[in-house]
mmCIF file of C-alpha atoms in Angstrom:
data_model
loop_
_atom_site.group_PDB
_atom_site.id
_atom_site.type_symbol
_atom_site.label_atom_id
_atom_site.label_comp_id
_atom_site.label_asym_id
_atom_site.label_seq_id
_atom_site.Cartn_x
_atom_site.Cartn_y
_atom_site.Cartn_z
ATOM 1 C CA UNK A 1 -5.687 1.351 34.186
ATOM 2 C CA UNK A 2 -6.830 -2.125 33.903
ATOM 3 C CA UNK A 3 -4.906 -3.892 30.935
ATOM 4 C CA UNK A 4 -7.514 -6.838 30.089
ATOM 5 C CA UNK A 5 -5.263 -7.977 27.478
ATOM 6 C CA UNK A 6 -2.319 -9.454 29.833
ATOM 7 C CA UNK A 7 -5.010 -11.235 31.428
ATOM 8 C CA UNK A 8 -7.024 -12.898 28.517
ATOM 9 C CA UNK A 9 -3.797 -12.955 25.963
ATOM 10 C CA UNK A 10 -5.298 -14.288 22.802
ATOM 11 C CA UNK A 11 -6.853 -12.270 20.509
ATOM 12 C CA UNK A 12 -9.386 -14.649 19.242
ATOM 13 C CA UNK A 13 -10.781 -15.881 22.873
ATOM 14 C CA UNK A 14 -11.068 -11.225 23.547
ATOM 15 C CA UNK A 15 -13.037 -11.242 20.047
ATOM 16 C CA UNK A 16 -15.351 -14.234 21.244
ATOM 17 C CA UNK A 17 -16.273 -13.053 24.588
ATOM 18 C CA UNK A 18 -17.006 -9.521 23.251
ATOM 19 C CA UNK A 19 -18.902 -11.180 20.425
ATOM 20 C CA UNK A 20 -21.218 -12.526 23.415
ATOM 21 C CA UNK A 21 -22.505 -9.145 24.366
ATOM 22 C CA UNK A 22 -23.210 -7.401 21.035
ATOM 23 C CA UNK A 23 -26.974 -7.308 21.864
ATOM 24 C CA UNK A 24 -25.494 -4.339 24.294
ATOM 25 C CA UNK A 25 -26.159 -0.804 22.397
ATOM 26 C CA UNK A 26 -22.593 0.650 21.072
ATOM 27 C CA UNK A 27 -23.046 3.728 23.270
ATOM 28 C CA UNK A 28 -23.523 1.773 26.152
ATOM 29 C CA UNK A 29 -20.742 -0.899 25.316
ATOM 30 C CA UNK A 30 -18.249 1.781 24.621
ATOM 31 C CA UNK A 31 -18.765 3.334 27.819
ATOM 32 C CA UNK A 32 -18.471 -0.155 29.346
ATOM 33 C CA UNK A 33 -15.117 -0.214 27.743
ATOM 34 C CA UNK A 34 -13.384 2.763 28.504
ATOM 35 C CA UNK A 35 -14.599 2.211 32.334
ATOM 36 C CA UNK A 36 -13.107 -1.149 32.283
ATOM 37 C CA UNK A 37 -9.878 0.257 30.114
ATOM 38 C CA UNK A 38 -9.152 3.455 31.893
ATOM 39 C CA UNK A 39 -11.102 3.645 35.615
ATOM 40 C CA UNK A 40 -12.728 6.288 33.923
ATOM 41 C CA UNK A 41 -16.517 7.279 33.212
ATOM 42 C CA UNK A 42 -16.673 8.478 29.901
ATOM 43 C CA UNK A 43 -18.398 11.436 28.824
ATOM 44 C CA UNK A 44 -19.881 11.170 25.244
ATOM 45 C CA UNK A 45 -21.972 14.463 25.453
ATOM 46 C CA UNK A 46 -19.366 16.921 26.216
ATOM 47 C CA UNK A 47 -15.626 14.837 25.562
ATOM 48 C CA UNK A 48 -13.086 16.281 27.091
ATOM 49 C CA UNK A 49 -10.200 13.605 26.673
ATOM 50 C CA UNK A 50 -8.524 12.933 23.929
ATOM 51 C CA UNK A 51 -9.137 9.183 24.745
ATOM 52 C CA UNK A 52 -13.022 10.254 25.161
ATOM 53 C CA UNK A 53 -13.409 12.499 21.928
ATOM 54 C CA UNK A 54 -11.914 9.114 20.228
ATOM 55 C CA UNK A 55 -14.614 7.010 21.174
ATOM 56 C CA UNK A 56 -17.083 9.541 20.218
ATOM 57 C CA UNK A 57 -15.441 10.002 17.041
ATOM 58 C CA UNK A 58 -15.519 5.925 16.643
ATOM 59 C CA UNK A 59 -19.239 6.227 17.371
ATOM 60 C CA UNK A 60 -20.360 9.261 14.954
ATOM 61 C CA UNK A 61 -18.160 10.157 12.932
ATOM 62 C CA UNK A 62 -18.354 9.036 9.300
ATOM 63 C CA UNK A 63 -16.703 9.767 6.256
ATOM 64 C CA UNK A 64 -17.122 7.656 2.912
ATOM 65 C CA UNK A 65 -13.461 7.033 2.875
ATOM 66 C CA UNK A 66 -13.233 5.463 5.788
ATOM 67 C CA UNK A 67 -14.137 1.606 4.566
ATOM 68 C CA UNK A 68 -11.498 2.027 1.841
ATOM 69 C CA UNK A 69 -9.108 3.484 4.381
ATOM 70 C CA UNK A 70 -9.469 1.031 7.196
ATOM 71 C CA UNK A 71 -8.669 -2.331 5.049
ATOM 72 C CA UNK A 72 -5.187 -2.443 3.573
ATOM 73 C CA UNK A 73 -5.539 -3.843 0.086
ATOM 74 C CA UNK A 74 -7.964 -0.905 -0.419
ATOM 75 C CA UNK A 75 -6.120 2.071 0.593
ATOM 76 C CA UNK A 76 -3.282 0.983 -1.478
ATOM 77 C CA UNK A 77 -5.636 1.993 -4.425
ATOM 78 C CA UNK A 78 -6.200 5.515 -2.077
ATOM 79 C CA UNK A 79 -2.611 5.880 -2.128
ATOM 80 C CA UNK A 80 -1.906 5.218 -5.445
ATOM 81 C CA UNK A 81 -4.415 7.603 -6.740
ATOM 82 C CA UNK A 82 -3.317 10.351 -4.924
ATOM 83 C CA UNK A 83 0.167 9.630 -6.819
ATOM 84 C CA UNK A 84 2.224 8.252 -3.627
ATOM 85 C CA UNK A 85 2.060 4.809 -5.620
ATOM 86 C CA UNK A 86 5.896 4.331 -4.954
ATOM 87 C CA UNK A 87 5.936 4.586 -1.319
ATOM 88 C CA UNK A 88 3.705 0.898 -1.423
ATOM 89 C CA UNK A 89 5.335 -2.092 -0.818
ATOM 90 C CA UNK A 90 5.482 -5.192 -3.268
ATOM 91 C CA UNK A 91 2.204 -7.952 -2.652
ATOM 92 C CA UNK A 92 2.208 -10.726 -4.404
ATOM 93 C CA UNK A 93 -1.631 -11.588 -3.775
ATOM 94 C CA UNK A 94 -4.865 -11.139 -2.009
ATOM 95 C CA UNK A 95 -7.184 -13.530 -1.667
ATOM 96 C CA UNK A 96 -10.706 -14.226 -0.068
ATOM 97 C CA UNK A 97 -9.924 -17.380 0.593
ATOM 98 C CA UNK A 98 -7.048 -19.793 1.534
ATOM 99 C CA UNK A 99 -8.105 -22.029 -1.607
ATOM 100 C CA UNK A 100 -7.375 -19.347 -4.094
ATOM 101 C CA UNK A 101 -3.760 -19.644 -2.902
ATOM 102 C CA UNK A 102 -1.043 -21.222 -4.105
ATOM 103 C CA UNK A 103 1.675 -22.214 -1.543
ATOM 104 C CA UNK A 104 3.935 -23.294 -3.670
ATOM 105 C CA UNK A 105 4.559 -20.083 -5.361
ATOM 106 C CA UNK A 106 5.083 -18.064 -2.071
ATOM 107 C CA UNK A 107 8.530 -16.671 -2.445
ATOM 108 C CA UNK A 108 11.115 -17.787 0.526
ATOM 109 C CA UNK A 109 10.387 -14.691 2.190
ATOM 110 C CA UNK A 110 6.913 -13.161 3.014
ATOM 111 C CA UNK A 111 4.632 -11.436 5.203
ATOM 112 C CA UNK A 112 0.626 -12.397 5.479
ATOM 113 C CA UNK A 113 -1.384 -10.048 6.845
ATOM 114 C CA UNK A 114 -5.134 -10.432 7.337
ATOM 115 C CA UNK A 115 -6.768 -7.490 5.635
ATOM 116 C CA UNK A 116 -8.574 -5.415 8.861
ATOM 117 C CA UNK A 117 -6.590 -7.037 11.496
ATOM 118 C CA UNK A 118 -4.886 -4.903 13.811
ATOM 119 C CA UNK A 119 -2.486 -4.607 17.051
ATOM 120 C CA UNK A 120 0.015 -7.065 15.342
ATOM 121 C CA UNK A 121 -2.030 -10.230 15.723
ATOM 122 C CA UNK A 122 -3.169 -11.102 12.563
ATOM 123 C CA UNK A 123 0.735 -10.794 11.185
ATOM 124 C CA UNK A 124 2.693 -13.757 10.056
ATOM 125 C CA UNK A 125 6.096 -13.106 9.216
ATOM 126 C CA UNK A 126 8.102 -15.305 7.382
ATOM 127 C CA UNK A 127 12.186 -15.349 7.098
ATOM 128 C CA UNK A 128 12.358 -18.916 5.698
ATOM 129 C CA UNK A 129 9.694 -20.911 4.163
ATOM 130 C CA UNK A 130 11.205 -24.315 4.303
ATOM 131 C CA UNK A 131 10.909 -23.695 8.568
ATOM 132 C CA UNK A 132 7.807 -22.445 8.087
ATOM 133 C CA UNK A 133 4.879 -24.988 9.750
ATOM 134 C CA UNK A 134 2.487 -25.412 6.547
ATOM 135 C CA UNK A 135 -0.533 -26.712 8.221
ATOM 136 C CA UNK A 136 -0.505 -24.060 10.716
ATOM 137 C CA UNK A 137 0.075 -21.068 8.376
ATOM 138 C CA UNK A 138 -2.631 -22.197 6.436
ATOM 139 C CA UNK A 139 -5.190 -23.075 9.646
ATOM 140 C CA UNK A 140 -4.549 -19.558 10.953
ATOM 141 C CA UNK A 141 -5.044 -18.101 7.813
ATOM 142 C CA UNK A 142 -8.506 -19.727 7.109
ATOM 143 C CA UNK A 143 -9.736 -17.719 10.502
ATOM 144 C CA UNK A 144 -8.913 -15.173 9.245
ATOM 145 C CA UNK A 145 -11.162 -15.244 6.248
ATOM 146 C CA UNK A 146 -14.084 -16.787 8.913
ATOM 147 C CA UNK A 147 -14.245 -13.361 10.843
ATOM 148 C CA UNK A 148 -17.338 -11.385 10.215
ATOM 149 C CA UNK A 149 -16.617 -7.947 11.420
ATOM 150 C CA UNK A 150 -19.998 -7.106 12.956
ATOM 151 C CA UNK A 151 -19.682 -10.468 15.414
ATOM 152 C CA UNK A 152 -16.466 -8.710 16.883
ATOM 153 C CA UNK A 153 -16.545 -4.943 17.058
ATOM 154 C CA UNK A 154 -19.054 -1.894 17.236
ATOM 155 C CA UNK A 155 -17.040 0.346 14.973
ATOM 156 C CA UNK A 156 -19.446 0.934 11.393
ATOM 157 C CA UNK A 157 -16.589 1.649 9.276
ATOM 158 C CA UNK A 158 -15.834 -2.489 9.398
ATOM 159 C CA UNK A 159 -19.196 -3.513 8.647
ATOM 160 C CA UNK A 160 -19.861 -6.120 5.867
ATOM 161 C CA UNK A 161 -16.305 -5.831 5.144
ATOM 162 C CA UNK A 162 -14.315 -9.132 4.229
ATOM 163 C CA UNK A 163 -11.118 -10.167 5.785
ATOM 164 C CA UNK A 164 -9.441 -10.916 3.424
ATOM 165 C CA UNK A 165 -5.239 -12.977 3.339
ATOM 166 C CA UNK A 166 -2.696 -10.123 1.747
ATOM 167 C CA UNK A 167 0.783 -11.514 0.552
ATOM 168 C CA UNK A 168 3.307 -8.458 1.077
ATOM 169 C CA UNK A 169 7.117 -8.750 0.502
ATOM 170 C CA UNK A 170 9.391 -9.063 3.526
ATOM 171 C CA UNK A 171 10.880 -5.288 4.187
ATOM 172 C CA UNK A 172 14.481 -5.953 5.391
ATOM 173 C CA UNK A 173 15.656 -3.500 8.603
ATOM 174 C CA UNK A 174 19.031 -3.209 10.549
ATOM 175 C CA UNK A 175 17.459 -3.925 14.176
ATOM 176 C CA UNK A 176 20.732 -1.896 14.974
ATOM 177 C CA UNK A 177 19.203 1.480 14.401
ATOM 178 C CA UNK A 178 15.551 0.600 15.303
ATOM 179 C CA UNK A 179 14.271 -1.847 12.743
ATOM 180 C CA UNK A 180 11.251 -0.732 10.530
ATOM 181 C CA UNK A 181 10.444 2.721 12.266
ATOM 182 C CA UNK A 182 7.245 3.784 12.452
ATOM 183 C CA UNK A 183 5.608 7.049 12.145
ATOM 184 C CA UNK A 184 1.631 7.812 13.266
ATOM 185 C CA UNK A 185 0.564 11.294 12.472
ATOM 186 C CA UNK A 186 -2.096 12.821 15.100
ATOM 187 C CA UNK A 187 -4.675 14.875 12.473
ATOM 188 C CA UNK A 188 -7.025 17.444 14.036
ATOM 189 C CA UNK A 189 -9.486 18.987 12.164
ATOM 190 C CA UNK A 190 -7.639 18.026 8.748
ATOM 191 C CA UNK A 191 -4.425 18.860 9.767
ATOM 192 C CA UNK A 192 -1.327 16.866 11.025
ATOM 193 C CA UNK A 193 -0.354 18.358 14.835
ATOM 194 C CA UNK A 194 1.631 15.434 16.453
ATOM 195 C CA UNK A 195 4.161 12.904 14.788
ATOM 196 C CA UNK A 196 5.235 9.896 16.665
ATOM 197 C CA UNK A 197 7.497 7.907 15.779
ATOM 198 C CA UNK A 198 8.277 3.911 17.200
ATOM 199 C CA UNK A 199 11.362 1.852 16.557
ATOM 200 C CA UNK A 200 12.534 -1.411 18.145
ATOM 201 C CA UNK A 201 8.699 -2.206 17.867
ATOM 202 C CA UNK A 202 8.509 -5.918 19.093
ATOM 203 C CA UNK A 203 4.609 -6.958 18.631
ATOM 204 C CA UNK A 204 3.351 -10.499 19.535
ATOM 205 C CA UNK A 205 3.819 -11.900 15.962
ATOM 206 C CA UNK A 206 3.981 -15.097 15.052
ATOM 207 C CA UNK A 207 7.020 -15.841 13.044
ATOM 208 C CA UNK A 208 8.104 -18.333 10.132
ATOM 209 C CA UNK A 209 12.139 -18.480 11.175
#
């Protein structure tokens, strides 16, 4: 397995290069990927895998949920409806833009999260806002809002879809007994079959101290 991401660690330089070959069909590209991800050809006519019926699913499948489901201001309405409105944490805005923001109001601790970011990148975790480097927060932040989604990705459920700056409260966890554990339940055909669950998570986040 060839991990491309040890060799090209930032996120934004992987999102550039790829942007460079979107001309390439997504069946094609996809297949590209998994080669270069797993050593593997990939077989989108008769999937076998569970890593190959994922990419087929990311190609073909679609479900008008999806969009709503994918960006994480907009599932929170999902949630709510379905009456699990509880179980969401505490934001104290979302914005389009870093303009619309106002700093100063930012409680001492926060978490920003970009709206359809993903693998921990586009996370900014703040302990103590008086340590926290203002011109930086707020540079990173403004890339955020400058992604388009179809420059960096063949997946159709992101298309046209803003990023957009979230403002969530800061969840406090013992790191004694595994910090904030996480649980990702494996659906098949509508139905939950796997659970698994992750604690002492450590991601590449950047981090307000």
């Amino acid at each position: 397995m060839f991990d491309y991401k040890k060799i090209i660690k930032s996120r934004e330089l992987r999102l550039k290069i790829l942007g460079f070959f979107m001309f390439i069909p997504d069946r094609m590209m996809v297949s590209i990927q998994y080669r270069i991800k797993t050593g593997q050809k990939l077989n989108l006519s008769n999937p076998k895998r569970y890593t190959e019926k994922l990419q087929w699913y990311k190609l073909y499948y679609q479900n008008a949920l999806m969009p709503q489901c994918v960006d994480k201001y907009d599932v929170r309405q999902y949630v709510a409806a379905n009456g699990y409105a509880q179980n969401l944490s505490k934001i104290f805005g979302i914005y389009s833009s870093v303009s619309e923001m106002d700093y100063e109001s930012l409680p001492e601790k926060f978490v920003a999260k970009d709206t359809l970011g993903g693998g921990g990148s586009s996370v900014i975790i703040c302990k103590n806002k008086n340590k926290l480097e203002k011109k930086e927060f707020i540079e990173c932040l403004q890339r955020w809002t400058l992604i388009h989604s179809k420059d960096v990705g063949i997946e159709w459920v992101y298309d046209n879809k803003p990023h957009r700056i979230i403002i969530e409260e800061y969840l406090m966890a013992d790191e004694k007994t595994g910090g904030l554990i996480d649980y990702k339940f494996f659906c098949f055909n509508g139905h939950a079959e796997y659970l698994y669950v992750v604690a002492d998570r450590k991601l590449g986040q950047r981090s307000g101290l």
